Tab-separated table of C-alpha atoms in Angstrom:
chain	number	residue	atom	x	y	z
A	3	MET	CA	24.791	63.636	24.264
A	4	LYS	CA	22.395	65.974	22.740
A	5	LYS	CA	22.310	64.016	20.015
A	6	THR	CA	21.261	60.973	21.339
A	7	TRP	CA	18.945	62.675	22.864
A	8	LEU	CA	17.188	64.130	20.191
A	9	LEU	CA	17.892	60.763	17.774
A	10	THR	CA	15.556	58.823	20.697
A	11	LEU	CA	13.103	61.595	20.418
A	12	PHE	CA	13.147	60.823	16.474
A	13	PHE	CA	12.815	57.321	17.534
A	14	LEU	CA	10.050	57.217	19.570
A	15	LEU	CA	7.868	59.554	17.394
A	16	THR	CA	8.473	57.828	14.174
A	17	THR	CA	8.319	54.173	16.042
A	18	LYS	CA	3.930	53.976	16.070
A	19	ALA	CA	2.609	51.881	18.349
A	20	THR	CA	0.288	49.690	17.143
A	21	ALA	CA	-3.163	48.743	18.521
A	22	ASP	CA	-4.561	45.980	15.987
A	23	ILE	CA	-6.829	43.175	16.836
A	24	VAL	CA	-5.641	40.449	14.952
A	25	SER	CA	-8.249	37.794	14.569
A	26	ILE	CA	-7.638	33.768	13.374
A	27	ASP	CA	-10.112	31.360	12.150
A	28	LEU	CA	-7.913	28.367	12.075
A	29	THR	CA	-9.273	24.688	11.257
A	30	VAL	CA	-7.983	21.328	12.589
A	31	PRO	CA	-9.621	19.398	10.109
A	32	GLU	CA	-10.711	16.406	10.217
A	33	LEU	CA	-8.519	13.473	9.384
A	34	ASN	CA	-9.471	9.675	8.380
A	35	VAL	CA	-6.459	8.351	9.799
A	36	ASP	CA	-5.627	5.630	12.789
A	37	PRO	CA	-4.241	6.124	15.162
A	38	TYR	CA	-5.477	9.780	15.343
A	39	HIS	CA	-3.674	11.996	18.422
A	40	LYS	CA	-5.044	16.038	18.100
A	41	PRO	CA	-2.148	18.275	16.738
A	42	TYR	CA	-0.535	20.680	18.471
A	43	VAL	CA	-0.444	23.448	17.053
A	44	ALA	CA	1.472	27.228	17.260
A	45	VAL	CA	0.765	30.259	15.997
A	46	TRP	CA	3.494	33.191	16.615
A	47	ILE	CA	4.792	36.275	15.087
A	48	GLU	CA	8.379	36.765	12.745
A	49	SER	CA	10.079	39.838	12.104
A	50	PRO	CA	10.994	40.321	7.939
A	51	ASN	CA	14.160	38.821	8.502
A	52	ARG	CA	12.662	36.005	10.304
A	53	ASN	CA	12.820	36.591	14.373
A	54	GLY	CA	10.615	35.042	16.778
A	55	LEU	CA	9.144	38.075	18.344
A	56	GLU	CA	5.301	36.949	20.044
A	57	THR	CA	3.831	33.872	20.561
A	58	VAL	CA	0.291	34.132	19.738
A	59	ALA	CA	-1.107	30.288	21.090
A	60	VAL	CA	0.493	27.002	21.360
A	61	TRP	CA	-1.677	24.040	21.982
A	62	TYR	CA	0.260	21.159	23.419
A	63	GLU	CA	-0.259	18.653	25.879
A	64	LYS	CA	3.552	17.143	27.573
A	65	ASP	CA	6.469	19.443	26.717
A	66	ASP	CA	8.381	16.687	25.560
A	67	TRP	CA	6.862	17.265	22.351
A	68	LEU	CA	7.420	20.599	21.811
A	69	LYS	CA	10.651	20.650	19.950
A	70	ASP	CA	8.327	18.980	17.407
A	71	LEU	CA	6.489	22.171	16.290
A	72	ARG	CA	10.085	22.737	14.971
A	73	GLN	CA	10.054	25.757	13.298
A	74	TRP	CA	8.269	27.518	16.947
A	75	TRP	CA	10.627	25.590	19.000
A	76	ARG	CA	13.516	26.905	17.201
A	77	LYS	CA	12.487	30.723	16.932
A	78	ILE	CA	10.752	31.530	20.241
A	79	GLY	CA	9.738	28.045	22.315
A	80	ARG	CA	13.722	26.817	23.319
A	81	ASN	CA	14.950	30.665	23.818
A	82	ARG	CA	11.590	31.668	25.183
A	83	THR	CA	11.736	35.183	23.711
A	84	SER	CA	8.908	35.858	24.516
A	85	ALA	CA	6.697	34.758	27.563
A	86	TYR	CA	4.348	32.231	26.054
A	87	ASP	CA	2.741	30.515	29.193
A	88	ALA	CA	-0.804	32.917	28.982
A	89	VAL	CA	-0.958	31.852	25.499
A	90	THR	CA	-0.675	28.137	25.993
A	91	GLY	CA	-3.495	25.624	25.865
A	92	ALA	CA	-5.076	22.055	25.727
A	93	THR	CA	-4.652	20.619	22.349
A	94	ARG	CA	-8.183	20.690	20.632
A	95	LYS	CA	-10.236	18.224	18.536
A	96	PRO	CA	-11.266	18.592	14.331
A	97	GLY	CA	-13.002	21.822	14.297
A	98	ASN	CA	-12.591	25.677	13.608
A	99	TYR	CA	-11.315	28.008	16.443
A	100	ILE	CA	-10.947	31.735	16.467
A	101	ILE	CA	-8.060	33.698	18.441
A	102	ARG	CA	-7.346	36.464	18.916
A	103	TRP	CA	-4.813	38.900	19.530
A	104	ASP	CA	-4.000	42.526	20.433
A	105	SER	CA	-0.770	44.146	19.373
A	106	LYS	CA	-1.319	46.728	21.816
A	107	ASN	CA	1.295	46.924	24.928
A	108	LYS	CA	3.875	44.533	22.696
A	109	PRO	CA	6.596	46.507	23.037
A	110	ALA	CA	8.464	44.645	19.922
A	111	ILE	CA	5.564	45.274	17.405
A	112	ALA	CA	5.866	48.298	15.636
A	113	ALA	CA	3.819	49.607	12.516
A	114	GLY	CA	5.703	47.648	9.662
A	115	ASP	CA	5.211	44.096	8.057
A	116	TYR	CA	5.645	40.989	9.971
A	117	TRP	CA	4.462	37.463	9.566
A	118	LEU	CA	2.107	35.493	10.888
A	119	CYS	CA	3.402	32.118	11.376
A	120	PHE	CA	1.896	28.696	11.749
A	121	GLU	CA	2.635	25.305	12.177
A	122	ALA	CA	0.743	21.974	13.335
A	123	ALA	CA	2.520	18.446	14.490
A	124	ARG	CA	0.631	15.521	14.849
A	125	GLU	CA	2.042	12.249	16.753
A	126	ALA	CA	2.127	9.425	14.250
A	127	GLY	CA	1.068	11.888	11.879
A	128	GLY	CA	2.674	14.217	9.636
A	129	ARG	CA	3.768	18.450	10.076
A	130	ASP	CA	2.736	21.673	8.387
A	131	PHE	CA	4.222	24.702	8.443
A	132	ILE	CA	2.505	28.042	7.060
A	133	ARG	CA	3.035	31.667	7.068
A	134	GLN	CA	1.541	35.041	6.150
A	135	LYS	CA	3.214	38.711	5.314
A	136	ILE	CA	1.089	41.140	7.242
A	137	GLU	CA	1.468	44.662	7.993
A	138	LEU	CA	0.503	46.017	11.693
A	139	GLY	CA	-0.365	49.608	12.496
A	140	HIS	CA	-1.591	50.124	9.145
A	141	SER	CA	-4.419	52.432	8.392
A	142	GLU	CA	-6.895	50.063	6.582
A	143	ALA	CA	-8.058	46.282	7.531
A	144	GLN	CA	-6.454	43.563	5.710
A	145	THR	CA	-7.946	39.802	5.486
A	146	PHE	CA	-6.379	37.041	4.383
A	147	LEU	CA	-6.916	33.441	3.067
A	148	ILE	CA	-4.785	30.523	3.467
A	149	ASN	CA	-4.704	26.753	3.664
A	150	GLY	CA	-2.474	24.266	5.274
A	151	ASP	CA	-1.439	21.385	3.428
A	152	ILE	CA	-2.277	18.331	5.350
A	153	GLU	CA	-2.453	18.989	8.925
A	154	LEU	CA	-3.875	22.515	8.987
A	155	GLY	CA	-7.049	23.753	7.356
A	156	GLN	CA	-8.370	27.209	5.727
A	157	ILE	CA	-6.873	29.567	8.055
A	158	LYS	CA	-8.709	33.136	7.696
A	159	ILE	CA	-6.871	36.201	8.580
A	160	SER	CA	-8.607	39.515	9.312
A	161	ILE	CA	-7.012	42.530	11.111
A	162	GLN	CA	-8.539	45.638	12.280
A	163	PRO	CA	-7.010	48.738	13.032
B	28	MET	CA	-35.964	3.736	20.493
B	29	LYS	CA	-34.418	2.503	23.969
B	30	ARG	CA	-33.245	-0.534	21.733
B	31	THR	CA	-32.076	1.903	18.749
B	32	PHE	CA	-29.421	3.669	21.822
B	33	LYS	CA	-28.564	0.433	22.801
B	34	ILE	CA	-26.887	-0.343	20.169
B	35	LEU	CA	-25.256	2.954	19.105
B	36	GLY	CA	-23.628	2.087	22.256
B	37	LEU	CA	-22.060	-1.385	21.681
B	38	SER	CA	-21.359	0.300	18.097
B	39	PHE	CA	-19.430	3.037	19.685
B	40	ILE	CA	-17.697	0.903	22.218
B	41	PHE	CA	-16.861	-1.516	19.389
B	42	LEU	CA	-15.000	1.262	17.241
B	43	THR	CA	-13.446	2.996	20.197
B	44	GLN	CA	-12.008	-0.147	21.584
B	45	SER	CA	-11.626	-2.399	18.579
B	46	ALA	CA	-9.037	0.454	17.792
B	47	PRO	CA	-5.310	-0.230	17.928
B	48	LEU	CA	-4.627	-0.529	21.361
B	49	PHE	CA	-0.605	-0.558	20.810
B	50	ALA	CA	-0.510	2.080	18.370
B	51	HIS	CA	3.145	2.851	19.137
B	52	GLY	CA	5.323	1.086	16.209
B	53	ARG	CA	8.155	-1.076	16.953
B	54	TYR	CA	10.804	-2.478	14.617
B	55	ILE	CA	14.455	-4.080	14.658
B	56	LEU	CA	16.947	-2.789	12.133
B	57	PRO	CA	19.265	-4.813	11.223
B	58	SER	CA	23.080	-2.838	9.845
B	59	HIS	CA	22.818	-5.761	7.314
B	60	THR	CA	20.454	-7.451	5.467
B	61	GLN	CA	22.481	-9.142	2.836
B	62	LEU	CA	25.831	-11.075	3.038
B	63	SER	CA	28.365	-12.620	0.821
B	64	GLY	CA	31.746	-14.259	1.601
B	65	GLU	CA	32.786	-17.369	2.958
B	66	ASP	CA	33.682	-15.830	6.102
B	67	LEU	CA	31.985	-15.790	9.137
B	68	LYS	CA	29.480	-12.707	9.592
B	69	GLN	CA	27.866	-10.594	11.974
B	70	VAL	CA	25.122	-8.321	12.071
B	71	THR	CA	24.377	-5.602	14.495
B	72	LEU	CA	20.649	-5.335	14.936
B	73	VAL	CA	18.788	-2.640	17.004
B	74	ALA	CA	14.747	-2.673	18.479
B	75	SER	CA	12.881	-0.034	19.642
B	76	ILE	CA	9.199	0.839	20.016
B	77	SER	CA	8.773	4.196	18.637
B	78	ASN	CA	6.477	6.324	16.296
B	79	ASP	CA	8.910	7.452	13.731
B	80	VAL	CA	10.142	4.699	11.351
B	81	PHE	CA	13.532	3.963	12.344
B	82	HIS	CA	14.475	6.743	14.726
B	83	PRO	CA	14.630	5.054	18.043
B	84	ASP	CA	12.217	6.252	20.926
B	85	LYS	CA	12.308	3.494	23.649
B	86	PRO	CA	14.011	0.167	23.941
B	87	LEU	CA	12.468	-2.999	22.834
B	88	GLY	CA	13.485	-6.157	24.784
B	89	ASN	CA	16.342	-6.696	27.591
B	90	ASN	CA	18.359	-9.186	28.846
B	91	GLY	CA	18.598	-8.141	31.961
B	92	GLY	CA	21.453	-5.908	31.881
B	93	GLY	CA	19.922	-2.736	30.571
B	94	GLU	CA	17.850	-0.144	33.076
B	95	VAL	CA	13.993	-0.205	31.720
B	96	ASN	CA	11.175	0.907	33.683
B	97	SER	CA	8.428	-0.945	34.902
B	98	PHE	CA	6.009	-0.179	32.464
B	99	LEU	CA	8.804	-1.815	30.119
B	100	SER	CA	10.218	-4.229	32.325
B	101	ASN	CA	5.959	-5.792	32.434
B	102	ILE	CA	5.770	-5.689	28.565
B	103	PHE	CA	9.642	-7.226	27.923
B	104	LYS	CA	8.676	-10.457	29.882
B	105	THR	CA	5.704	-11.321	27.365
B	106	LEU	CA	8.557	-10.669	24.891
B	107	LYS	CA	10.504	-13.724	23.377
B	108	ALA	CA	13.740	-13.547	21.258
B	109	SER	CA	14.675	-15.636	18.690
B	110	VAL	CA	16.573	-16.265	15.656
B	111	THR	CA	15.209	-18.651	12.882
B	112	LEU	CA	18.739	-20.767	11.527
B	113	PRO	CA	18.691	-21.217	7.323
B	114	ASN	CA	18.204	-24.770	7.777
B	115	GLY	CA	14.629	-24.144	10.243
B	116	THR	CA	15.970	-24.430	13.874
B	117	VAL	CA	14.810	-21.519	16.228
B	118	ASN	CA	17.713	-20.449	18.543
B	119	ASN	CA	16.433	-18.906	21.368
B	120	THR	CA	19.584	-17.718	23.128
B	121	ILE	CA	19.769	-13.837	21.055
B	122	GLU	CA	19.949	-11.359	23.967
B	123	TRP	CA	18.973	-7.776	23.446
B	124	GLN	CA	20.599	-5.810	25.967
B	125	ALA	CA	18.335	-2.620	26.624
B	126	PHE	CA	19.671	0.825	26.387
B	127	ALA	CA	17.948	4.392	27.097
B	128	ARG	CA	16.481	4.588	23.560
B	129	GLN	CA	17.066	1.135	21.632
B	130	SER	CA	17.521	-2.247	22.761
B	131	SER	CA	20.835	-3.852	20.477
B	132	THR	CA	22.012	-7.169	19.817
B	133	ASP	CA	24.553	-8.616	17.416
B	134	ILE	CA	24.534	-12.238	15.924
B	135	THR	CA	26.746	-14.430	14.220
B	136	ILE	CA	26.061	-15.703	10.176
B	137	ASP	CA	27.631	-18.883	9.705
B	138	LYS	CA	25.345	-20.571	7.746
B	139	PRO	CA	24.426	-19.630	4.184
B	140	GLY	CA	20.801	-19.033	3.743
B	141	THR	CA	17.927	-16.926	5.328
B	142	TYR	CA	17.821	-15.760	8.899
B	143	ARG	CA	14.493	-14.781	10.729
B	144	VAL	CA	15.317	-12.198	13.130
B	145	SER	CA	11.562	-12.084	15.630
B	146	LEU	CA	11.016	-10.471	18.797
B	147	VAL	CA	7.680	-11.780	19.691
B	148	GLN	CA	4.714	-10.844	21.742
B	149	GLN	CA	3.138	-13.040	23.015
B	150	PRO	CA	-0.670	-12.852	23.207
B	151	THR	CA	-1.629	-10.997	26.772
B	152	ARG	CA	-4.021	-10.229	28.650
B	153	LEU	CA	-5.674	-6.382	28.639
B	154	VAL	CA	-8.752	-4.742	29.990
B	155	THR	CA	-9.567	-1.394	29.418
B	156	PHE	CA	-12.036	0.557	31.236
B	157	LYS	CA	-13.349	4.124	32.271
B	158	LYS	CA	-13.061	4.857	36.174
B	159	PRO	CA	-15.934	6.208	38.195
B	160	ASP	CA	-14.504	10.140	37.070
B	161	GLY	CA	-14.537	9.092	33.574
B	162	THR	CA	-10.643	8.920	32.558
B	163	PRO	CA	-10.065	6.149	30.591
B	164	SER	CA	-7.878	3.307	31.746
B	165	ARG	CA	-6.476	0.076	31.725
B	166	PHE	CA	-4.433	-2.668	33.043
B	167	PHE	CA	-1.834	-4.466	31.482
B	168	GLY	CA	-0.754	-8.488	32.031
B	169	ASN	CA	-1.955	-10.205	35.308
B	170	GLN	CA	-4.090	-7.483	37.044
B	171	GLN	CA	-7.087	-7.952	35.601
B	172	THR	CA	-9.739	-6.897	38.254
B	173	PRO	CA	-11.147	-3.126	37.276
B	174	PRO	CA	-11.293	-1.214	40.139
B	175	PRO	CA	-15.103	-0.919	41.567
B	176	GLY	CA	-17.354	1.775	39.594
B	177	ALA	CA	-15.985	1.606	36.673
B	178	THR	CA	-17.756	1.466	33.165
B	179	ASN	CA	-17.266	0.528	29.675
B	180	VAL	CA	-15.007	-2.325	30.840
B	181	VAL	CA	-13.500	-4.477	28.174
B	182	HIS	CA	-11.193	-7.435	27.917
B	183	HIS	CA	-8.552	-8.009	25.015
B	184	THR	CA	-5.498	-9.689	24.622
B	185	THR	CA	-2.397	-8.302	22.914
B	186	ALA	CA	0.008	-10.017	20.898
B	187	SER	CA	2.912	-8.657	17.889
B	188	ARG	CA	5.741	-10.199	16.091
B	189	THR	CA	8.527	-7.991	15.378
B	190	GLU	CA	10.719	-9.227	12.546
B	191	THR	CA	13.476	-8.713	10.023
B	192	PHE	CA	15.100	-11.046	7.770
B	193	ILE	CA	19.242	-11.985	6.565
B	194	THR	CA	20.580	-13.613	3.950
B	195	HIS	CA	23.915	-15.022	3.440
B	196	ASN	CA	24.749	-15.953	0.277
B	197	THR	CA	22.034	-17.751	-1.875
B	198	PRO	CA	18.545	-16.902	0.030
B	199	ASN	CA	16.244	-19.819	1.192
B	200	ARG	CA	13.082	-20.345	2.132
B	201	SER	CA	12.848	-22.393	5.260
B	202	ALA	CA	13.284	-19.805	8.170
B	203	LEU	CA	10.560	-18.325	6.490
B	204	ILE	CA	7.773	-21.119	7.020
B	205	SER	CA	4.655	-19.861	9.564
B	206	VAL	CA	4.995	-20.575	12.778
B	207	GLY	CA	1.616	-20.777	13.015
B	208	SER	CA	1.095	-18.504	15.589
B	209	GLY	CA	-0.017	-14.283	15.403
B	210	LEU	CA	0.375	-12.689	12.072
B	211	GLU	CA	3.147	-13.537	9.655
B	212	LEU	CA	4.362	-12.218	6.042
B	213	VAL	CA	4.699	-15.249	4.218
B	214	GLY	CA	4.234	-15.165	0.216
B	215	GLU	CA	5.927	-15.733	-3.535
B	216	THR	CA	8.585	-12.939	-3.149
B	217	HIS	CA	11.258	-13.288	-0.752
B	218	PRO	CA	11.388	-11.032	1.500
B	219	ASN	CA	15.620	-10.202	1.129
B	220	ASP	CA	15.061	-9.988	-2.732
B	221	LEU	CA	13.184	-6.839	-3.201
B	222	PHE	CA	14.093	-4.426	-5.898
B	223	VAL	CA	12.667	-1.171	-6.939
B	224	GLY	CA	10.229	-1.089	-9.750
B	225	GLU	CA	9.366	-5.007	-9.723
B	226	THR	CA	6.174	-6.273	-8.223
B	227	ALA	CA	6.631	-8.154	-4.072
B	228	HIS	CA	3.455	-10.073	-3.709
B	229	PHE	CA	3.262	-11.553	-0.193
B	230	GLN	CA	0.624	-12.623	2.095
B	231	LEU	CA	-0.757	-12.348	5.441
B	232	ILE	CA	-1.408	-15.567	7.970
B	233	LEU	CA	-3.147	-15.204	11.116
B	234	ASP	CA	-2.317	-18.036	13.516
B	235	GLY	CA	-0.944	-20.590	10.495
B	236	LYS	CA	-3.909	-19.698	8.198
B	237	PRO	CA	-4.401	-17.217	5.591
B	238	LEU	CA	-5.893	-14.660	6.638
B	239	LYS	CA	-9.712	-13.837	5.596
B	240	ASP	CA	-10.713	-10.719	6.528
B	241	PRO	CA	-9.288	-8.067	4.246
B	242	THR	CA	-6.697	-6.021	6.048
B	243	ALA	CA	-4.940	-2.566	5.484
B	244	VAL	CA	-1.042	-3.321	5.026
B	245	HIS	CA	0.897	-0.388	5.619
B	246	ILE	CA	4.370	0.494	4.435
B	247	THR	CA	6.620	3.654	5.326
B	248	ARG	CA	10.232	4.264	4.333
B	249	ASP	CA	12.472	4.817	6.592
B	250	GLY	CA	13.460	8.352	7.661
B	251	THR	CA	9.988	10.317	8.684
B	252	LEU	CA	11.279	12.554	11.215
B	253	HIS	CA	12.899	14.645	8.077
B	254	ARG	CA	10.011	15.075	6.055
B	255	ASN	CA	6.692	16.606	6.686
B	256	GLN	CA	4.162	13.677	5.539
B	257	ARG	CA	5.006	9.957	6.052
B	258	ASN	CA	4.068	9.388	2.895
B	259	THR	CA	2.980	5.491	3.724
B	260	LEU	CA	1.897	3.415	1.196
B	261	GLU	CA	-1.386	1.445	1.759
B	262	ARG	CA	-2.317	-1.646	0.513
B	263	GLN	CA	-5.686	-3.982	1.103
B	264	ALA	CA	-5.018	-7.522	0.713
B	265	ASP	CA	-7.499	-9.924	-0.237
B	266	ALA	CA	-10.029	-12.267	1.082
B	267	LEU	CA	-6.551	-14.957	1.081
B	268	GLY	CA	-4.316	-12.230	2.117
B	269	ASN	CA	-2.466	-11.206	-0.484
B	270	PHE	CA	-1.251	-8.173	-1.834
B	271	SER	CA	1.320	-6.885	-3.719
B	272	VAL	CA	3.682	-3.965	-3.868
B	273	ILE	CA	6.029	-2.319	-6.091
B	274	PHE	CA	8.489	-0.169	-4.374
B	275	ILE	CA	9.456	3.166	-6.650
B	276	LYS	CA	12.186	4.139	-4.252
B	277	ALA	CA	15.382	2.446	-2.694
B	278	GLY	CA	15.804	2.216	0.973
B	279	MET	CA	14.513	0.842	4.376
B	280	TYR	CA	10.519	-0.105	4.652
B	281	LEU	CA	8.495	-0.897	7.770
B	282	LEU	CA	5.688	-3.136	7.406
B	283	GLU	CA	2.698	-2.640	9.782
B	284	VAL	CA	-0.478	-4.568	9.840
B	285	GLU	CA	-3.235	-4.959	12.685
B	286	HIS	CA	-5.395	-7.093	13.311
B	287	THR	CA	-8.286	-7.271	15.307
B	288	ARG	CA	-11.201	-10.229	15.871
B	289	LYS	CA	-13.848	-10.724	18.093
B	290	GLY	CA	-13.385	-13.543	21.062
B	291	ALA	CA	-15.305	-16.478	21.448
B	292	LYS	CA	-18.716	-16.771	23.074
B	293	ASN	CA	-18.167	-16.923	27.143
B	294	SER	CA	-14.213	-16.962	26.305
B	295	GLY	CA	-14.253	-13.869	28.225
B	296	ILE	CA	-12.217	-11.906	26.023
B	297	ASP	CA	-14.459	-9.488	23.981
B	298	PHE	CA	-11.586	-9.071	21.212
B	299	HIS	CA	-8.039	-10.165	19.944
B	300	HIS	CA	-5.381	-7.950	18.649
B	301	ASN	CA	-2.242	-8.832	16.772
B	302	THR	CA	0.218	-7.006	15.142
B	303	LEU	CA	2.623	-7.366	12.408
B	304	TYR	CA	5.853	-5.892	12.061
B	305	VAL	CA	8.712	-6.283	9.195
B	306	THR	CA	11.484	-3.959	8.525
B	307	LEU	CA	12.733	-5.162	4.458
B	308	GLU	CA	15.435	-3.522	2.578
B	309	VAL	CA	14.650	-2.255	-1.186
B	310	PHE	CA	17.708	-2.171	-3.640
B	311	PRO	CA	17.847	0.673	-6.575
B	312	GLU	CA	17.241	-1.295	-9.933
């Protein structure tokens, strides 16, 4: 009994809460196609062994097509492993968008490595999925620059502890 | 200055309103495109309105046996189902039964030669407009009077031809002859004689005449649902509607063409839209 309590205390002391501000500058690219529909986009956080943890953003119109964000749907959407209602929004036209996410008050997010995942799917179009390894609860700022294939453009990630 | 504004406004309307209005694809997918032997044969076909190539979304065609909503039911009223037999005669008694996600039918193949299976949507009136609150809306069919205060009112006709071809023993060309209405695919290459690595030559026909406006032809292989990019081949038809394509992979393909022309002056129609969807099977070398 005492041992369990000590273990819990040890766990609490070593599991450092994080308070990182993750800023994502995401480009919805201009595509010269006809018909053009604005893409459904999901941004979320996975554990190193690829469990869906937190949804950062979901842009969509009709929930009938949420399944087409295949990875996000499988990892988080269909299980509701994290409530994402607060981070949903309408689909965006081509352009640059800033998404800010704060890891504070996210009990599932202890200091450590994570995957930041991006997925886009467009009606009568294609689909893109890319991910970037990030470290949360790290003492230094990090920046990453990644590129989608077709449906997602350049993505700048900056993490401020 | 004012005039420039007006011209810009008009071209904006043209650009936005000449865009395809029925962007959803359509197809007929036959179980077999080639048959041999002397016995009577049967082929089962499915048809759907869907964005994914050969993955069904909504039915296309109904003989009254299936349950469809009123929007689809209105579209199906303008749809003519037919099979053109190898001797060129047209059988209009083919019946498509609607199911929740696709329509289906069987056809009996009892003659040698090439059959053409068609679902043709006759030119149908359509009016698009903006409601007084600015939201875009449209009326399909007979209802042609936009609500009071509507702006950007544009009158259209839309027509489409969805087809595929089936050959029993030796191919022939009687069923391939243009019927003279809407967009059609003809040309030197027989649509049931497509093999990887060979150049196929086709021609687009509009209302029985070679399509003169340079027009894009889109050709997409089966299975878009299971790949991230559609990998659509685009070909540009020349001023006589001719284009050629070399298929590099065997499979079922959907060929799509969209064409818009301006309506005649004082006809009350601003644009006529025609679309063509042809399912083609390509065999390995």
